[in-house]
GROMACS .gro file of C-alpha atoms in nm:
model
  300
    1MET     CA    1  -3.162   2.165  -3.145
    2MET     CA    2  -3.248   2.396  -2.856
    3ASP     CA    3  -3.121   2.750  -2.902
    4LYS     CA    4  -3.040   2.829  -2.540
    5LYS     CA    5  -2.671   2.754  -2.492
    6ILE     CA    6  -2.461   2.824  -2.183
    7TYR     CA    7  -2.130   2.983  -2.279
    8VAL     CA    8  -1.809   2.838  -2.130
    9PRO     CA    9  -1.523   3.076  -2.214
   10GLU     CA   10  -1.160   2.978  -2.259
   11SER     CA   11  -0.871   3.060  -2.029
   12ALA     CA   12  -0.507   3.099  -2.123
   13THR     CA   13  -0.389   2.988  -1.779
   14GLU     CA   14  -0.353   2.633  -1.654
   15PRO     CA   15  -0.492   2.449  -1.467
   16LEU     CA   16  -0.808   2.662  -1.495
   17ALA     CA   17  -0.800   2.620  -1.874
   18SER     CA   18  -0.829   2.240  -1.840
   19LEU     CA   19  -1.116   2.271  -1.593
   20LEU     CA   20  -1.313   2.497  -1.827
   21ASN     CA   21  -1.236   2.269  -2.120
   22THR     CA   22  -1.383   1.979  -1.920
   23LEU     CA   23  -1.700   2.182  -1.861
   24ARG     CA   24  -1.732   2.267  -2.232
   25LEU     CA   25  -1.968   1.986  -2.336
   26GLU     CA   26  -2.031   1.867  -2.690
   27ARG     CA   27  -2.392   1.921  -2.797
   28LEU     CA   28  -2.527   1.604  -2.958
   29GLY     CA   29  -2.892   1.708  -2.995
   30ASP     CA   30  -3.185   1.831  -2.788
   31GLY     CA   31  -3.104   1.747  -2.427
   32HIS     CA   32  -2.805   1.527  -2.517
   33TYR     CA   33  -2.446   1.623  -2.436
   34ARG     CA   34  -2.106   1.460  -2.413
   35GLY     CA   35  -1.812   1.534  -2.192
   36ASN     CA   36  -1.513   1.417  -2.393
   37ASP     CA   37  -1.246   1.516  -2.142
   38ASN     CA   38  -1.208   1.409  -1.780
   39LEU     CA   39  -0.974   1.560  -1.522
   40PRO     CA   40  -0.681   1.326  -1.446
   41GLN     CA   41  -0.698   1.118  -1.128
   42LEU     CA   42  -0.453   0.863  -0.986
   43SER     CA   43  -0.747   0.637  -0.906
   44ASN     CA   44  -0.855   0.641  -1.274
   45ARG     CA   45  -1.203   0.723  -1.146
   46VAL     CA   46  -1.383   1.041  -1.247
   47TYR     CA   47  -1.373   1.312  -0.978
   48GLY     CA   48  -1.724   1.362  -0.841
   49GLY     CA   49  -1.703   1.742  -0.841
   50GLN     CA   50  -1.636   1.732  -1.214
   51VAL     CA   51  -1.958   1.541  -1.282
   52LEU     CA   52  -2.155   1.772  -1.051
   53ALA     CA   53  -2.034   2.076  -1.245
   54GLN     CA   54  -2.080   1.916  -1.588
   55ALA     CA   55  -2.438   1.821  -1.501
   56VAL     CA   56  -2.510   2.184  -1.403
   57VAL     CA   57  -2.375   2.300  -1.739
   58ALA     CA   58  -2.582   2.043  -1.930
   59ALA     CA   59  -2.902   2.139  -1.749
   60ALA     CA   60  -2.833   2.512  -1.784
   61ASP     CA   61  -2.794   2.473  -2.161
   62THR     CA   62  -3.170   2.405  -2.177
   63ILE     CA   63  -3.260   2.719  -1.976
   64ASP     CA   64  -3.338   3.059  -2.127
   65ASN     CA   65  -3.070   3.306  -2.013
   66CYS     CA   66  -2.865   3.132  -1.742
   67GLU     CA   67  -2.770   3.472  -1.598
   68GLU     CA   68  -3.127   3.580  -1.530
   69ASN     CA   69  -3.242   3.227  -1.440
   70PRO     CA   70  -2.952   3.087  -1.234
   71ILE     CA   71  -2.950   2.743  -1.075
   72HIS     CA   72  -3.059   2.756  -0.710
   73SER     CA   73  -3.062   2.389  -0.603
   74LYS     CA   74  -2.926   2.051  -0.701
   75THR     CA   75  -2.991   1.707  -0.553
   76ALA     CA   76  -2.760   1.439  -0.687
   77ALA     CA   77  -2.677   1.071  -0.640
   78PHE     CA   78  -2.351   0.903  -0.739
   79LEU     CA   79  -2.450   0.553  -0.849
   80ALA     CA   80  -2.126   0.406  -0.988
   81PRO     CA   81  -1.765   0.517  -1.031
   82GLY     CA   82  -1.680   0.679  -1.364
   83ASP     CA   83  -1.386   0.575  -1.581
   84ILE     CA   84  -1.162   0.872  -1.671
   85ALA     CA   85  -1.062   0.700  -1.996
   86LYS     CA   86  -1.417   0.715  -2.134
   87PRO     CA   87  -1.646   1.006  -2.229
   88ILE     CA   88  -1.956   1.080  -2.023
   89ASP     CA   89  -2.293   1.126  -2.189
   90PHE     CA   90  -2.548   1.356  -2.024
   91GLU     CA   91  -2.922   1.337  -2.086
   92VAL     CA   92  -3.137   1.631  -1.976
   93GLU     CA   93  -3.512   1.589  -1.933
   94ILE     CA   94  -3.729   1.900  -1.905
   95ILE     CA   95  -3.957   1.841  -1.606
   96ASN     CA   96  -4.115   2.184  -1.571
   97ASP     CA   97  -4.088   2.541  -1.696
   98GLY     CA   98  -4.299   2.772  -1.480
   99ARG     CA   99  -4.314   3.149  -1.442
  100SER     CA  100  -4.057   3.143  -1.161
  101PHE     CA  101  -3.897   2.798  -1.152
  102SER     CA  102  -3.765   2.547  -1.405
  103SER     CA  103  -3.675   2.187  -1.320
  104ARG     CA  104  -3.446   1.947  -1.503
  105LEU     CA  105  -3.356   1.581  -1.454
  106VAL     CA  106  -3.002   1.490  -1.558
  107HIS     CA  107  -2.856   1.141  -1.608
  108ALA     CA  108  -2.486   1.080  -1.671
  109ARG     CA  109  -2.396   0.757  -1.851
  110GLN     CA  110  -2.089   0.561  -1.949
  111ASP     CA  111  -2.125   0.255  -2.175
  112GLY     CA  112  -2.502   0.295  -2.142
  113ARG     CA  113  -2.493   0.262  -1.761
  114ILE     CA  114  -2.616   0.547  -1.541
  115ILE     CA  115  -2.334   0.653  -1.308
  116PHE     CA  116  -2.493   0.974  -1.177
  117THR     CA  117  -2.835   1.135  -1.162
  118ALA     CA  118  -2.953   1.476  -1.045
  119ARG     CA  119  -3.250   1.708  -1.023
  120ASP     CA  120  -3.162   2.071  -1.091
  121SER     CA  121  -3.386   2.370  -1.024
  122PHE     CA  122  -3.347   2.719  -1.170
  123GLN     CA  123  -3.525   3.036  -1.060
  124ARG     CA  124  -3.589   3.365  -1.233
  125ARG     CA  125  -3.428   3.650  -1.037
  126GLN     CA  126  -3.696   3.795  -0.810
  127PRO     CA  127  -3.717   4.011  -0.495
  128GLY     CA  128  -3.824   3.847  -0.169
  129LEU     CA  129  -3.763   3.802   0.204
  130GLU     CA  130  -3.398   3.829   0.312
  131HIS     CA  131  -3.207   3.689   0.608
  132GLU     CA  132  -2.891   3.482   0.646
  133ASP     CA  133  -2.649   3.328   0.895
  134THR     CA  134  -2.339   3.530   0.978
  135ALA     CA  135  -1.995   3.418   0.873
  136PRO     CA  136  -1.773   3.251   1.137
  137ASP     CA  137  -1.504   3.467   1.293
  138VAL     CA  138  -1.183   3.307   1.164
  139PRO     CA  139  -0.855   3.460   1.044
  140GLY     CA  140  -0.829   3.546   0.676
  141PRO     CA  141  -0.668   3.324   0.411
  142GLU     CA  142  -0.341   3.517   0.417
  143ASN     CA  143  -0.274   3.363   0.760
  144PHE     CA  144  -0.259   3.002   0.636
  145PRO     CA  145  -0.036   2.798   0.403
  146SER     CA  146  -0.144   2.751   0.044
  147SER     CA  147  -0.220   2.407  -0.095
  148VAL     CA  148  -0.047   2.519  -0.415
  149ASP     CA  149   0.283   2.563  -0.228
  150LEU     CA  150   0.235   2.241  -0.033
  151PHE     CA  151   0.176   2.026  -0.341
  152ALA     CA  152   0.471   2.187  -0.521
  153SER     CA  153   0.702   2.101  -0.230
  154VAL     CA  154   0.615   1.730  -0.200
  155ASP     CA  155   0.778   1.469  -0.425
  156HIS     CA  156   0.488   1.225  -0.454
  157PRO     CA  157   0.268   1.129  -0.753
  158ALA     CA  158  -0.050   1.254  -0.584
  159ALA     CA  159   0.110   1.587  -0.491
  160ARG     CA  160   0.255   1.634  -0.840
  161LEU     CA  161  -0.086   1.564  -0.992
  162MET     CA  162  -0.260   1.811  -0.763
  163SER     CA  163   0.008   2.071  -0.825
  164SER     CA  164  -0.036   2.055  -1.201
  165THR     CA  165  -0.411   1.991  -1.235
  166ASN     CA  166  -0.599   2.132  -0.935
  167ALA     CA  167  -0.751   2.469  -1.030
  168LEU     CA  168  -0.794   2.570  -0.666
  169ASP     CA  169  -0.587   2.740  -0.399
  170LEU     CA  170  -0.704   2.600  -0.064
  171ARG     CA  171  -0.612   2.735   0.282
  172HIS     CA  172  -0.709   2.512   0.576
  173VAL     CA  173  -0.783   2.712   0.891
  174ASP     CA  174  -0.763   2.405   1.116
  175GLY     CA  175  -0.467   2.240   0.943
  176GLN     CA  176  -0.451   2.040   0.620
  177LEU     CA  177  -0.528   1.668   0.616
  178TYR     CA  178  -0.328   1.579   0.305
  179LEU     CA  179  -0.016   1.452   0.483
  180ARG     CA  180  -0.102   1.405   0.849
  181PRO     CA  181  -0.398   1.365   1.086
  182PRO     CA  182  -0.542   1.674   1.256
  183LYS     CA  183  -0.378   1.806   1.571
  184ASN     CA  184  -0.719   1.846   1.732
  185VAL     CA  185  -0.983   1.578   1.667
  186HIS     CA  186  -1.303   1.770   1.593
  187PRO     CA  187  -1.596   1.732   1.351
  188THR     CA  188  -1.587   2.098   1.238
  189THR     CA  189  -1.340   2.241   0.986
  190HIS     CA  190  -1.294   2.566   0.794
  191VAL     CA  191  -1.141   2.606   0.449
  192TRP     CA  192  -1.068   2.918   0.244
  193PHE     CA  193  -1.054   2.862  -0.131
  194LYS     CA  194  -1.062   3.029  -0.471
  195THR     CA  195  -0.943   2.955  -0.823
  196ARG     CA  196  -0.567   2.985  -0.869
  197SER     CA  197  -0.616   3.225  -1.159
  198PRO     CA  198  -0.905   3.464  -1.229
  199MET     CA  199  -1.211   3.333  -1.407
  200PRO     CA  200  -1.236   3.475  -1.761
  201THR     CA  201  -1.481   3.752  -1.835
  202GLY     CA  202  -1.818   3.679  -1.990
  203ILE     CA  203  -1.926   3.385  -1.774
  204CYS     CA  204  -2.283   3.362  -1.652
  205GLU     CA  205  -2.373   3.319  -1.286
  206THR     CA  206  -2.478   2.956  -1.329
  207LEU     CA  207  -2.127   2.867  -1.454
  208SER     CA  208  -1.977   3.034  -1.145
  209ARG     CA  209  -2.207   2.822  -0.930
  210ALA     CA  210  -2.100   2.509  -1.121
  211VAL     CA  211  -1.737   2.587  -1.036
  212LEU     CA  212  -1.834   2.611  -0.668
  213ALA     CA  213  -1.983   2.259  -0.693
  214TYR     CA  214  -1.662   2.138  -0.859
  215ALA     CA  215  -1.453   2.289  -0.580
  216ALA     CA  216  -1.645   2.178  -0.273
  217ASP     CA  217  -1.636   1.805  -0.342
  218GLN     CA  218  -1.259   1.817  -0.276
  219PHE     CA  219  -1.303   1.875   0.097
  220MET     CA  220  -1.662   1.788   0.195
  221ILE     CA  221  -1.544   1.458   0.348
  222GLU     CA  222  -1.272   1.620   0.560
  223PRO     CA  223  -1.485   1.693   0.873
  224ILE     CA  224  -1.557   1.319   0.893
  225LEU     CA  225  -1.186   1.242   0.873
  226SER     CA  226  -1.104   1.510   1.126
  227ALA     CA  227  -1.361   1.376   1.373
  228HIS     CA  228  -1.177   1.042   1.378
  229GLY     CA  229  -0.817   1.162   1.363
  230LEU     CA  230  -0.770   1.054   1.002
  231SER     CA  231  -0.596   1.211   0.703
  232TRP     CA  232  -0.615   1.146   0.329
  233THR     CA  233  -0.300   0.934   0.365
  234SER     CA  234  -0.432   0.718   0.652
  235GLN     CA  235  -0.371   0.350   0.584
  236GLY     CA  236  -0.673   0.159   0.461
  237LEU     CA  237  -0.888   0.469   0.401
  238SER     CA  238  -1.165   0.430   0.144
  239ALA     CA  239  -1.396   0.723   0.069
  240ALA     CA  240  -1.648   0.816  -0.199
  241THR     CA  241  -1.943   1.052  -0.232
  242LEU     CA  242  -2.285   0.882  -0.225
  243ASP     CA  243  -2.525   1.175  -0.255
  244HIS     CA  244  -2.498   1.551  -0.255
  245THR     CA  245  -2.733   1.848  -0.232
  246THR     CA  246  -2.648   2.213  -0.291
  247TRP     CA  247  -2.859   2.523  -0.239
  248TRP     CA  248  -2.715   2.839  -0.393
  249HIS     CA  249  -2.847   3.150  -0.216
  250ARG     CA  250  -2.657   3.440  -0.370
  251ASP     CA  251  -2.417   3.520  -0.652
  252VAL     CA  252  -2.062   3.391  -0.608
  253ASP     CA  253  -1.727   3.470  -0.768
  254PRO     CA  254  -1.490   3.168  -0.765
  255SER     CA  255  -1.196   3.403  -0.832
  256SER     CA  256  -1.233   3.564  -0.488
  257TRP     CA  257  -1.188   3.398  -0.150
  258ILE     CA  258  -1.475   3.184  -0.026
  259LEU     CA  259  -1.490   3.049   0.330
  260ALA     CA  260  -1.640   2.704   0.386
  261GLU     CA  261  -1.759   2.613   0.735
  262LEU     CA  262  -1.807   2.236   0.749
  263HIS     CA  263  -1.948   2.013   1.021
  264SER     CA  264  -2.014   1.639   1.039
  265PRO     CA  265  -2.306   1.567   1.275
  266SER     CA  266  -2.294   1.189   1.234
  267ALA     CA  267  -2.101   0.891   1.100
  268GLN     CA  268  -2.218   0.531   1.117
  269ALA     CA  269  -2.224   0.204   0.921
  270GLY     CA  270  -1.941   0.318   0.695
  271ARG     CA  271  -2.122   0.640   0.602
  272GLY     CA  272  -2.069   0.997   0.716
  273LEU     CA  273  -2.269   1.318   0.674
  274THR     CA  274  -2.128   1.667   0.623
  275LEU     CA  275  -2.321   1.995   0.636
  276ALA     CA  276  -2.148   2.302   0.497
  277LYS     CA  277  -2.204   2.676   0.467
  278PHE     CA  278  -2.016   2.892   0.216
  279PHE     CA  279  -1.950   3.262   0.275
  280GLN     CA  280  -1.805   3.530   0.050
  281ASP     CA  281  -1.748   3.888   0.165
  282GLY     CA  282  -1.943   3.798   0.478
  283ARG     CA  283  -2.252   3.683   0.285
  284LEU     CA  284  -2.393   3.331   0.288
  285VAL     CA  285  -2.373   3.225  -0.077
  286ALA     CA  286  -2.448   2.851  -0.058
  287THR     CA  287  -2.531   2.559   0.170
  288MET     CA  288  -2.445   2.194   0.104
  289ALA     CA  289  -2.522   1.853   0.250
  290GLN     CA  290  -2.328   1.544   0.148
  291GLU     CA  291  -2.327   1.182   0.257
  292ALA     CA  292  -2.021   0.977   0.180
  293MET     CA  293  -1.892   0.627   0.222
  294VAL     CA  294  -1.596   0.653   0.460
  295ARG     CA  295  -1.422   0.337   0.574
  296SER     CA  296  -1.089   0.288   0.750
  297ARG     CA  297  -0.912  -0.022   0.875
  298SER     CA  298  -0.748   0.190   1.146
  299VAL     CA  299  -1.078   0.290   1.305
  300GLY     CA  300  -1.336   0.040   1.425
   0.00000   0.00000   0.00000
């Protein structure tokens, strides 16, 4: 078996402890891993951000020193819904190991069927040209309600589940879409977020980036909803991620506030596209692009 191993530490605090336990994959042999635990979902379908993060962990386990060779890009396709009652098997194929870059192909399977595939690229830390977009000028997270408080105050199965299992504290600058449509219909939204409890010490940078991938899939569809005056509770709404690309630019700490600036430039034929930039301490730490299936009986 490969002797490379990404370390996923334990946490004593829920719900972060359950998230990290989900990312702690069983090693079955060279390039073969199993996720035995899935995060609970009312839909009984595996949350896409979980699979994104697990695939990063599986690929990173085949990389020498995931701190000095962090993941810098991921291009993924969601091919079929996952069943939360079944384990997920991950197969990692080594495509290339160069002096600067390493590439991996990852397949996730359930019952022998591929439900997800991704190409991950890792880069050795190196100096180079530097420039970046500036962070948007929005009020800080202390100015907005916490999703943790919102979910705790609502007596509904979905809210109770999110209150007990969601490892994130989210603060919506433009108003949350959990319970009601947006006040202002617009294809651009901003969300502050971080983990509800601090990440444990001893994690490598690639694991921090995996947690960012886990987090972002929760709200990447929201600019599409906002553009059409929809909320997560809109009647007849059906939404699912189709494909997703992330570019990580700089180190990120999921325990500290991150600002996501999201914009949907287009929606058509039951599909919508979201482009997102992620800032921490004023620095651009990641960029994402995601296409999703978004259908609603209330909107033609």
